[in-house]
mmCIF file of the C-alpha atoms, coordinates in Angstrom:
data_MODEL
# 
_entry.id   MODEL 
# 
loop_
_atom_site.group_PDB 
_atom_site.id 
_atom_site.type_symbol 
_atom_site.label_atom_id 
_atom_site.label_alt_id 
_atom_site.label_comp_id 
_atom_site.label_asym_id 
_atom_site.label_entity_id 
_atom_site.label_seq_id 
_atom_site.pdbx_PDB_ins_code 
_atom_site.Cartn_x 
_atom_site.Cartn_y 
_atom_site.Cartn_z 
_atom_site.occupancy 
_atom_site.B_iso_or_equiv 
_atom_site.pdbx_formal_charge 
_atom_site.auth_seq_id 
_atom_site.auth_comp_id 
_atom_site.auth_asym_id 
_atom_site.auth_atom_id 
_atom_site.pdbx_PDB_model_num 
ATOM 1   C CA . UNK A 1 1   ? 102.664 124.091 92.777  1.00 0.00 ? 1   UNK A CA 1 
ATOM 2   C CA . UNK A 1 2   ? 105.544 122.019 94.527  1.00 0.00 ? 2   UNK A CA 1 
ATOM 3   C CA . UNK A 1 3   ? 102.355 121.142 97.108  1.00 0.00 ? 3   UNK A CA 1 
ATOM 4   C CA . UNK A 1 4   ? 101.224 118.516 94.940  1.00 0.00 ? 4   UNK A CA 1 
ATOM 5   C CA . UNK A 1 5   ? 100.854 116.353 95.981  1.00 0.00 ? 5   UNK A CA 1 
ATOM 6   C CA . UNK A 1 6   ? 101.747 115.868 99.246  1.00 0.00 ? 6   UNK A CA 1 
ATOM 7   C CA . UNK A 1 7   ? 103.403 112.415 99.703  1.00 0.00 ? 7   UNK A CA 1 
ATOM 8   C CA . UNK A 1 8   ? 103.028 112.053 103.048 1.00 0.00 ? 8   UNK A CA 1 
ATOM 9   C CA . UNK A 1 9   ? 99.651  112.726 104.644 1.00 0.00 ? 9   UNK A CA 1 
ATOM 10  C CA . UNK A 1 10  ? 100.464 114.628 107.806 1.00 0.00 ? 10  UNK A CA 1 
ATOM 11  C CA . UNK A 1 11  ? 98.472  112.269 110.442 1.00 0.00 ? 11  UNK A CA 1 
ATOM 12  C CA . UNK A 1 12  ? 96.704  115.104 111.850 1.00 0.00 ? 12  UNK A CA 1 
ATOM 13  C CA . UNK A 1 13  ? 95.134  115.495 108.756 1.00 0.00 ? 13  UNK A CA 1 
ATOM 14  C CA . UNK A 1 14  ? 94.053  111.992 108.355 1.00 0.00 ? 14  UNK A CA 1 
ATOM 15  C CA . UNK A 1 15  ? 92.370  112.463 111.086 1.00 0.00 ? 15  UNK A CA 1 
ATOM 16  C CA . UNK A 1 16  ? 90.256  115.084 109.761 1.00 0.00 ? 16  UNK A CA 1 
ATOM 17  C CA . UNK A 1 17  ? 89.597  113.655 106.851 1.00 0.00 ? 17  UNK A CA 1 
ATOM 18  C CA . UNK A 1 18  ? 88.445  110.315 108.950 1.00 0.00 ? 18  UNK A CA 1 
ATOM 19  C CA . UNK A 1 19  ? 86.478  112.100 111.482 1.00 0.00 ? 19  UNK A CA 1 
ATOM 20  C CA . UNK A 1 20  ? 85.017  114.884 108.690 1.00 0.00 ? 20  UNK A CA 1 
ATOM 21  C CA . UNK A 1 21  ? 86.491  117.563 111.062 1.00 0.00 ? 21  UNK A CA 1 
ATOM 22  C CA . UNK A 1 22  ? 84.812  120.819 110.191 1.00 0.00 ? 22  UNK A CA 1 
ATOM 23  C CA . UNK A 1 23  ? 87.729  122.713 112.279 1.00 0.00 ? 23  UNK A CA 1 
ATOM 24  C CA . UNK A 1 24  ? 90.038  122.147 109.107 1.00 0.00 ? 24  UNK A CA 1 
ATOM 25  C CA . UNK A 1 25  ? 87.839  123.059 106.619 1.00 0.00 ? 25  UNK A CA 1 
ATOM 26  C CA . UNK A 1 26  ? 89.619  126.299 104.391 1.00 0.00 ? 26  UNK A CA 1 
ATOM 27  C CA . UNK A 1 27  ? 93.163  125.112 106.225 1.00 0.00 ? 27  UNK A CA 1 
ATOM 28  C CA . UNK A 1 28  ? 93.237  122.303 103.246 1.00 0.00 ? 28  UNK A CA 1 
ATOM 29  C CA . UNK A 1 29  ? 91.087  120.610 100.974 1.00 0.00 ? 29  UNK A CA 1 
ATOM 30  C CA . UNK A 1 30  ? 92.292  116.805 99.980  1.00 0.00 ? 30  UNK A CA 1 
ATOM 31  C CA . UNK A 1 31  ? 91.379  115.330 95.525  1.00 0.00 ? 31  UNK A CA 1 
ATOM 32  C CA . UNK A 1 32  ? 90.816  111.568 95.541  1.00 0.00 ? 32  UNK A CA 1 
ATOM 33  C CA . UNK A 1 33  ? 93.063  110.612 92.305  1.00 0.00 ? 33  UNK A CA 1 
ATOM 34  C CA . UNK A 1 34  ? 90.577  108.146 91.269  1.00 0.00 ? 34  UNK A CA 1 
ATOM 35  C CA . UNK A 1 35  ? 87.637  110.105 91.005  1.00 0.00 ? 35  UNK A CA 1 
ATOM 36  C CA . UNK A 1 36  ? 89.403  113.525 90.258  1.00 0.00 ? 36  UNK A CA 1 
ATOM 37  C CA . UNK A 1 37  ? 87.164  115.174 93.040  1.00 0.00 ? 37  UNK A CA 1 
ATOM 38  C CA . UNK A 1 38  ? 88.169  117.330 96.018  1.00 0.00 ? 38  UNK A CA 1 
ATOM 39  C CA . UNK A 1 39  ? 86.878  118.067 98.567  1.00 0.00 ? 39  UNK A CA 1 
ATOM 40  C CA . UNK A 1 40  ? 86.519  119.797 102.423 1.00 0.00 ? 40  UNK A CA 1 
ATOM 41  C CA . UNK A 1 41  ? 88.142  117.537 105.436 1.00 0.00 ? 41  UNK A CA 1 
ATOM 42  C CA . UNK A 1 42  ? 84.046  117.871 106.925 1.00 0.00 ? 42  UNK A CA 1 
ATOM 43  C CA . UNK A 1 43  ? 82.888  115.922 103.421 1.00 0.00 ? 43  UNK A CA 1 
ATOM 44  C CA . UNK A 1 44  ? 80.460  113.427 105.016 1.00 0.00 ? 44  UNK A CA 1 
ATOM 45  C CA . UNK A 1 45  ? 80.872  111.148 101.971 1.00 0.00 ? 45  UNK A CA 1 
ATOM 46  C CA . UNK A 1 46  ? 82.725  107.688 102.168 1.00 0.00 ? 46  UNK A CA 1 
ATOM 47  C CA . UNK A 1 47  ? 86.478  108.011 103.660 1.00 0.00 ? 47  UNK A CA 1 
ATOM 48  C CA . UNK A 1 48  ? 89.066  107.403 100.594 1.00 0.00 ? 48  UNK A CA 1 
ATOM 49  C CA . UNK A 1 49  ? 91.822  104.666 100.127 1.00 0.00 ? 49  UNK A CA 1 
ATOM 50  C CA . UNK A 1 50  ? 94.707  107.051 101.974 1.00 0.00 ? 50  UNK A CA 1 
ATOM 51  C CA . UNK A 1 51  ? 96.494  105.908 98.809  1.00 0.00 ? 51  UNK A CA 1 
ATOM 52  C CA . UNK A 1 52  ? 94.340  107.755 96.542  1.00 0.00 ? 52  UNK A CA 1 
ATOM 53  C CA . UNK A 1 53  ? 94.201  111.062 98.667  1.00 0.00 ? 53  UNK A CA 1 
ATOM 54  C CA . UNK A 1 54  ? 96.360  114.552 97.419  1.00 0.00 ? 54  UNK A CA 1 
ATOM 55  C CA . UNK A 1 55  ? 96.394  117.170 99.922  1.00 0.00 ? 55  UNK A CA 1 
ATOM 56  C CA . UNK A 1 56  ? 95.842  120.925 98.694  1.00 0.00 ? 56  UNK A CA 1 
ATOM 57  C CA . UNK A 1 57  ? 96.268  124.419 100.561 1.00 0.00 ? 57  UNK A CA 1 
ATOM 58  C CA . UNK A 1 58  ? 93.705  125.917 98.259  1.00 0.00 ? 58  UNK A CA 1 
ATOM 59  C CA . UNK A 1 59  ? 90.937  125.299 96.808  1.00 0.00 ? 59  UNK A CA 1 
ATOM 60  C CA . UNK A 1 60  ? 92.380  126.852 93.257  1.00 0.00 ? 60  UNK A CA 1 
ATOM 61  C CA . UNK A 1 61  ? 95.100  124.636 93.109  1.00 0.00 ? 61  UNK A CA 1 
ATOM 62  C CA . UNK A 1 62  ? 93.101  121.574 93.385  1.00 0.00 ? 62  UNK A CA 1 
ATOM 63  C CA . UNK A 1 63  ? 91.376  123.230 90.211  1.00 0.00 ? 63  UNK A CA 1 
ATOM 64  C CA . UNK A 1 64  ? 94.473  123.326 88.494  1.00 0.00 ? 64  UNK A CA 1 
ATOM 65  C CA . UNK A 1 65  ? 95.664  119.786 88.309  1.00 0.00 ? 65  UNK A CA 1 
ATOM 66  C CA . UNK A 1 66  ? 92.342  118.817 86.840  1.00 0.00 ? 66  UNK A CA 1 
ATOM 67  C CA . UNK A 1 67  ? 90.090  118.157 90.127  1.00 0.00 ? 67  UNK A CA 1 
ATOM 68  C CA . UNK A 1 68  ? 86.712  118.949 89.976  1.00 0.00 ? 68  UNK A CA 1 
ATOM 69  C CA . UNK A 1 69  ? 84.830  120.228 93.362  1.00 0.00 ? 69  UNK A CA 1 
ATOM 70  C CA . UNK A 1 70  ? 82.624  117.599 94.935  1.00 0.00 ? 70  UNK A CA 1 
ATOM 71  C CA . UNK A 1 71  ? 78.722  117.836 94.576  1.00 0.00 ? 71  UNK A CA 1 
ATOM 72  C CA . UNK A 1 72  ? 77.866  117.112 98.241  1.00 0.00 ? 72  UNK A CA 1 
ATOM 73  C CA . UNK A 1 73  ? 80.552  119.572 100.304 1.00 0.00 ? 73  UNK A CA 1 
ATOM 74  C CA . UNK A 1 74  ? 81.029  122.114 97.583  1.00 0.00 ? 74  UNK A CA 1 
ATOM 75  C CA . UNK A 1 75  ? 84.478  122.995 98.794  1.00 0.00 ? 75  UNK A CA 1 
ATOM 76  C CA . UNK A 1 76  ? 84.618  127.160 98.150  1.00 0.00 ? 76  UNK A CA 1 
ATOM 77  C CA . UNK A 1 77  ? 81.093  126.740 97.206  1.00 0.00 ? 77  UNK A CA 1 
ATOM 78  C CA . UNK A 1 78  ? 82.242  125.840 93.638  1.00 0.00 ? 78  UNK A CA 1 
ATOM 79  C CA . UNK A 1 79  ? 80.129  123.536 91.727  1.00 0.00 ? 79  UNK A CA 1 
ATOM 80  C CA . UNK A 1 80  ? 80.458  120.899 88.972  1.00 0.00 ? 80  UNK A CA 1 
ATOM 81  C CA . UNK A 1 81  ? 78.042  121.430 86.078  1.00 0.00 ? 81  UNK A CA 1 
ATOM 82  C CA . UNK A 1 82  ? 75.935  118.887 85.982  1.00 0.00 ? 82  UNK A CA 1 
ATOM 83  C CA . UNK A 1 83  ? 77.296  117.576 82.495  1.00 0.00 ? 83  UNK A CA 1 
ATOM 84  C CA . UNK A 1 84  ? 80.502  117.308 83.732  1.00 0.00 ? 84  UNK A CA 1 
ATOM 85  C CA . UNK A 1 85  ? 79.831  115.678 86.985  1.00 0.00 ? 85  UNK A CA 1 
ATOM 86  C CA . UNK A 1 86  ? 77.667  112.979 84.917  1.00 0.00 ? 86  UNK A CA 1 
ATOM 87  C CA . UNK A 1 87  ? 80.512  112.737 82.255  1.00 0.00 ? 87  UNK A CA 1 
ATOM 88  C CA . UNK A 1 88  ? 83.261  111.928 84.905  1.00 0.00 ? 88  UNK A CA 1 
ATOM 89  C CA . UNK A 1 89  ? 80.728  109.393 86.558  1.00 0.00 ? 89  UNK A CA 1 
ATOM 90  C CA . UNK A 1 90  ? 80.298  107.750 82.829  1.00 0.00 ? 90  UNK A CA 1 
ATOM 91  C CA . UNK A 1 91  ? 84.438  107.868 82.431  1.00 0.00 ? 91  UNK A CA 1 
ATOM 92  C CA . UNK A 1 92  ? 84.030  105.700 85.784  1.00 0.00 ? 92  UNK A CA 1 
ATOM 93  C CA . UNK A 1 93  ? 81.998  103.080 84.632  1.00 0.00 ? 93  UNK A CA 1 
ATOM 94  C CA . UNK A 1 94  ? 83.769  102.943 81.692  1.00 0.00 ? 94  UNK A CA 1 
ATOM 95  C CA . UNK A 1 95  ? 86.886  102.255 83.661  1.00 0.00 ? 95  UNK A CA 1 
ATOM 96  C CA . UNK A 1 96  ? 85.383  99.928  86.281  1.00 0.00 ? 96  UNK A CA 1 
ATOM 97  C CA . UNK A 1 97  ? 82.493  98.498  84.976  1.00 0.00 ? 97  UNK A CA 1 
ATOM 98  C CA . UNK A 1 98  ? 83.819  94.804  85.315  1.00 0.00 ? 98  UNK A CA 1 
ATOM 99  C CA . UNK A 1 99  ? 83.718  95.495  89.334  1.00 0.00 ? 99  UNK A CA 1 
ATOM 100 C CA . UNK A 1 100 ? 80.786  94.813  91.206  1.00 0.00 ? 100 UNK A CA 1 
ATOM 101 C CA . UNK A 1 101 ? 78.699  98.241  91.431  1.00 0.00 ? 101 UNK A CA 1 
ATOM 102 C CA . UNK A 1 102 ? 75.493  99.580  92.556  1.00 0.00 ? 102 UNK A CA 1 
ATOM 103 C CA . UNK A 1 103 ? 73.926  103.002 92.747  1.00 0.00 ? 103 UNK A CA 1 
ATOM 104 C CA . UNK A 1 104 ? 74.631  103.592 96.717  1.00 0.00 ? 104 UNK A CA 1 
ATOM 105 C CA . UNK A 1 105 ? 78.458  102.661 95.801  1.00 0.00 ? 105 UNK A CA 1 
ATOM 106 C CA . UNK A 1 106 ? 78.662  105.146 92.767  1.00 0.00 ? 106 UNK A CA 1 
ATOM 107 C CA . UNK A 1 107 ? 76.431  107.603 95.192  1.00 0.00 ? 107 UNK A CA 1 
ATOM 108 C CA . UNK A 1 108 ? 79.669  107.488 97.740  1.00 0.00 ? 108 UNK A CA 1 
ATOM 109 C CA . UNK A 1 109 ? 82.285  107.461 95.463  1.00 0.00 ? 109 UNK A CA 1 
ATOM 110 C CA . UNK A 1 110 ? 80.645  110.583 93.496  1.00 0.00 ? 110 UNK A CA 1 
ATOM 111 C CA . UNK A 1 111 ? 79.723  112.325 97.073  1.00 0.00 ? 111 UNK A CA 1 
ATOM 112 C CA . UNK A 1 112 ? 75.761  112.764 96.245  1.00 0.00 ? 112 UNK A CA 1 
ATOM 113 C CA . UNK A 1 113 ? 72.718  111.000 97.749  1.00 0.00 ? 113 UNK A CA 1 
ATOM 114 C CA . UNK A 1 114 ? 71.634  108.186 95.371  1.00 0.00 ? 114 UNK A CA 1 
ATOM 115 C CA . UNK A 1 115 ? 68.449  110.280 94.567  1.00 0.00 ? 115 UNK A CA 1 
ATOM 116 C CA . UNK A 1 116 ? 70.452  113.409 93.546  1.00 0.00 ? 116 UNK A CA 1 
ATOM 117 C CA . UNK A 1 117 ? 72.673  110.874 91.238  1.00 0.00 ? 117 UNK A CA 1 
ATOM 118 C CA . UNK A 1 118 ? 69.606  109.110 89.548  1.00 0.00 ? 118 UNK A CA 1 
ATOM 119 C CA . UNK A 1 119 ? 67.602  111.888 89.106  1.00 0.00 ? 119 UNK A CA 1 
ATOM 120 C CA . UNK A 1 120 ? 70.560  114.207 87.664  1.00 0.00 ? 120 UNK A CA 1 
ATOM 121 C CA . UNK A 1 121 ? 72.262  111.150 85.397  1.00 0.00 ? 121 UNK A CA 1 
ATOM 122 C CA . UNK A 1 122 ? 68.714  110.378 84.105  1.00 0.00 ? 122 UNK A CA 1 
ATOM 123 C CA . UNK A 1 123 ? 68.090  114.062 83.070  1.00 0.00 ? 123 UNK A CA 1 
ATOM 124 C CA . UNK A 1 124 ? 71.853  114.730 81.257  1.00 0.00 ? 124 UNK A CA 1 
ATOM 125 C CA . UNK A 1 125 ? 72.069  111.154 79.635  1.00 0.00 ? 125 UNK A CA 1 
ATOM 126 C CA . UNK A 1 126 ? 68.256  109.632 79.474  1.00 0.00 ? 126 UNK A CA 1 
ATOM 127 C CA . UNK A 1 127 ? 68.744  106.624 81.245  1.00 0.00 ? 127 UNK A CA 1 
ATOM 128 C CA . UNK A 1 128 ? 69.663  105.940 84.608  1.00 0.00 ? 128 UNK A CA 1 
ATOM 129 C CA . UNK A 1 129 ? 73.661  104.733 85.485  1.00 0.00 ? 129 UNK A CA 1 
ATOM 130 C CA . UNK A 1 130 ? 73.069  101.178 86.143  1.00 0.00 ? 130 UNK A CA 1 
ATOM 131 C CA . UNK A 1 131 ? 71.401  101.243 82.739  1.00 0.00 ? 131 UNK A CA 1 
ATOM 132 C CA . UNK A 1 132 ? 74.383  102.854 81.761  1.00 0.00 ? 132 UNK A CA 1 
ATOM 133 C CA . UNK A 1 133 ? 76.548  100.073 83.028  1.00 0.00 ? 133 UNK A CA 1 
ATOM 134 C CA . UNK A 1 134 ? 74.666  97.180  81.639  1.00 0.00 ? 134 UNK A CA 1 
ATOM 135 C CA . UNK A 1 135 ? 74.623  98.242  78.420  1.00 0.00 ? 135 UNK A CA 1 
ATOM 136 C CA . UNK A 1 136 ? 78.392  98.908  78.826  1.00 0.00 ? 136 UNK A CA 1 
ATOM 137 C CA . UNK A 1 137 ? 79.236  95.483  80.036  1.00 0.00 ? 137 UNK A CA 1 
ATOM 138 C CA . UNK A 1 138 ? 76.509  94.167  77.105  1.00 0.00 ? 138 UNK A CA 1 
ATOM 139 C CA . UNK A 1 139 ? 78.428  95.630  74.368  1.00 0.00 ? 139 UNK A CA 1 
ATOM 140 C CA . UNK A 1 140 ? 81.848  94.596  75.662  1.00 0.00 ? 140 UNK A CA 1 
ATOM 141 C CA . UNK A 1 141 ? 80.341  90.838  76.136  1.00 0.00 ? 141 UNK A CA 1 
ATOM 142 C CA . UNK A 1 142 ? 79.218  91.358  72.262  1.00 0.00 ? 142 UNK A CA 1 
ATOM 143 C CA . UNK A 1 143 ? 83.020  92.268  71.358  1.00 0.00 ? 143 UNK A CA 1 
ATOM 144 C CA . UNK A 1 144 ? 84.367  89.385  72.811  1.00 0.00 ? 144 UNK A CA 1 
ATOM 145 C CA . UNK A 1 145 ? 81.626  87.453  71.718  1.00 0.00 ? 145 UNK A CA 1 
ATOM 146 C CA . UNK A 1 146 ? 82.690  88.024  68.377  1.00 0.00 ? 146 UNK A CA 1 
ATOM 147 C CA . UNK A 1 147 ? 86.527  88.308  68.347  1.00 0.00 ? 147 UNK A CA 1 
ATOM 148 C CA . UNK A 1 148 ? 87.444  86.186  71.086  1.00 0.00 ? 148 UNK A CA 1 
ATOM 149 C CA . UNK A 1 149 ? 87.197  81.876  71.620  1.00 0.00 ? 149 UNK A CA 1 
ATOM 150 C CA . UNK A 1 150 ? 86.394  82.488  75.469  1.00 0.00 ? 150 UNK A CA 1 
ATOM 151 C CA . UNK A 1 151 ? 83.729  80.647  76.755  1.00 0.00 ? 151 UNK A CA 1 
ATOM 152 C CA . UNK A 1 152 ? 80.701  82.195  77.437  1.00 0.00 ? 152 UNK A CA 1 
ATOM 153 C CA . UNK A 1 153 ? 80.848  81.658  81.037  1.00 0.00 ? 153 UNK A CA 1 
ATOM 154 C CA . UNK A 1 154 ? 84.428  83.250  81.448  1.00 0.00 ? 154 UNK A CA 1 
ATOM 155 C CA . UNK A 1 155 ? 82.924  86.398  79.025  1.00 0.00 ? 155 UNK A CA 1 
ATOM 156 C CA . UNK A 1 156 ? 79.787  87.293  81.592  1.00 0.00 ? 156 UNK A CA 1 
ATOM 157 C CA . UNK A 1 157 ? 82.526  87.100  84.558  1.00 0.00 ? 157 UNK A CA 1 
ATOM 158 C CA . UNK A 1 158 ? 84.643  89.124  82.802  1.00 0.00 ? 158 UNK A CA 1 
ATOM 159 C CA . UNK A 1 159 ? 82.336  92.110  82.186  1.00 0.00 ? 159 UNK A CA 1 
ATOM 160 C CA . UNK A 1 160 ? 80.864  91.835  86.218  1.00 0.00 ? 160 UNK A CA 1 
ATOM 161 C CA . UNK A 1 161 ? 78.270  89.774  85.432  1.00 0.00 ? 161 UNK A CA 1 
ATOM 162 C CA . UNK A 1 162 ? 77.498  87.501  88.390  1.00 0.00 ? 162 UNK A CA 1 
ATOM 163 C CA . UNK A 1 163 ? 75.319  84.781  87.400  1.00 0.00 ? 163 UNK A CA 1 
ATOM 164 C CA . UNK A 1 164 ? 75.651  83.730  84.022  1.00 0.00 ? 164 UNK A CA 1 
ATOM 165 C CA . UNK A 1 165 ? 71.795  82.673  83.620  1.00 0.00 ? 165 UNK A CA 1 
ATOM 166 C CA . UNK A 1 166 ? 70.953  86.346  83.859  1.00 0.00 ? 166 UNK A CA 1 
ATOM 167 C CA . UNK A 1 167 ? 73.663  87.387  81.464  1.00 0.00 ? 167 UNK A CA 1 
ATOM 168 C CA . UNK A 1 168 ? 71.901  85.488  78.976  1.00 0.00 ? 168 UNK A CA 1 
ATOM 169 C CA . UNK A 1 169 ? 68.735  86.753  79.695  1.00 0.00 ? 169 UNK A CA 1 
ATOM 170 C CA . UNK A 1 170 ? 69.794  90.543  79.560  1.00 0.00 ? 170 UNK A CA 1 
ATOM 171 C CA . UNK A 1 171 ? 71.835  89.841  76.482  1.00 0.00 ? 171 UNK A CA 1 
ATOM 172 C CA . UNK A 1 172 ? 69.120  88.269  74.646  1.00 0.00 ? 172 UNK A CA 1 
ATOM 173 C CA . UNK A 1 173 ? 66.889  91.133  75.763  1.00 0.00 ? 173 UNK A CA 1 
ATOM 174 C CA . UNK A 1 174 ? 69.330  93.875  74.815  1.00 0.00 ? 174 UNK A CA 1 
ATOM 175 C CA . UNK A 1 175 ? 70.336  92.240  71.465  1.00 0.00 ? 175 UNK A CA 1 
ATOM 176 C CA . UNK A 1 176 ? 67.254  90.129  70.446  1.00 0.00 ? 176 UNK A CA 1 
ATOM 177 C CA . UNK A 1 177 ? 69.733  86.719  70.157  1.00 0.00 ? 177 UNK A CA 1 
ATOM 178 C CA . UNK A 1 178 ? 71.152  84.492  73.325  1.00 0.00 ? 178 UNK A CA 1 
ATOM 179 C CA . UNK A 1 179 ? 75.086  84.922  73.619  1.00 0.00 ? 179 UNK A CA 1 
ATOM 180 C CA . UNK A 1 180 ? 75.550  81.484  71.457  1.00 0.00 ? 180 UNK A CA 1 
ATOM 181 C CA . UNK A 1 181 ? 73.952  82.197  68.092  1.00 0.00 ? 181 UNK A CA 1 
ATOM 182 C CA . UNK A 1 182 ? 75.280  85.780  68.612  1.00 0.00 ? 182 UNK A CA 1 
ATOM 183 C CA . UNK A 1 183 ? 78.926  84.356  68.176  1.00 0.00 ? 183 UNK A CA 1 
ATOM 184 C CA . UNK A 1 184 ? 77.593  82.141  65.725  1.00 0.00 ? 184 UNK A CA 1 
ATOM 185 C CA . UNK A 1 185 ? 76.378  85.007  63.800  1.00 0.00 ? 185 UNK A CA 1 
ATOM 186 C CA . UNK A 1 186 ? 80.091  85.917  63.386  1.00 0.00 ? 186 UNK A CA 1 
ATOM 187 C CA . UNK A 1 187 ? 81.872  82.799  62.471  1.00 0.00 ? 187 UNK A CA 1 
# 
């Protein structure tokens, strides 16, 4: 276990990881720490922040620190359940939903077509994931709404809303009230 991670990424491997070299494919398999996925250097999914990239001999040891195996490569032909997969794409949201997301984005950061991600989300959660994420950054606009004195304005930037008229809109729609006499409801 004293390969992980490796701290330097040998260049050559970079390289196959940039070009999705299928001629290193079972020589090592590289996690991304932010999504906890691994995957084959031939992945054709988006290339990660080198930052963010462990190196592993085996597949199995990638499996031990806690990475799961990515949807699109299916490094050792292992496979995420589909309940995971969604639940570590929900963790994700939950974790970045103030940053500016859309389905292709989560589609290349979760290595699946955006059809395979819609469809599957939709079937393990009932709703899609950009539902998902609105009502995620609706709620946390309600919490600050209540407990907090920032303005409404600085609230809807906060949770990656960006254009305050259709905050409102999809607040009052989600909660029946506009964003004002929902704070006043609480003072």
């Amino acid at each position: 276990m004293d390969d992980y991670p490796i701290p330097n990424i040998p260049p050559v491997y970079w390289k196959a990881i940039s070009n999705n070299d299928s001629s290193f494919d079972n020589k090592f398999y590289y996690g991304v720490k932010t999504t906890k996925i691994f995957c084959r250097p031939s992945c054709k999914s988006r290339t990660p922040n080198k930052n963010n990239v462990y190196i592993f001999k085996e597949a199995q040891l990638a499996l031990e620190f806690g990475f799961r195996p990515c949807k699109r490569c299916q490094p050792d032909n292992l496979l995420l359940p589909n309940e995971e997969w969604v639940e570590l794409i929900c963790d994700w949201i939950d974790e970045n939903f103030q940053d500016d997301m859309t389905l292709n984005s989560l589609s290349e950061t979760f290595h699946s077509s955006q059809f395979h991600l819609q469809r599957t989300f939709n079937k393990v959660k009932g709703e899609s994931p950009l539902s998902y994420l609105k009502k995620i950054r609706l709620t946390t606009a309600a919490d600050k709404l209540k407990n907090t004195d920032y303005p409404i304005q600085v609230i809807s930037s906060d949770v990656g809303f960006q254009n305050n008229a259709y905050f409102s809109t999809a607040f009052k729609k989600y909660y029946n009230v506009t964003p004002k006499n929902y704070r006043k409801q609480f003072r």
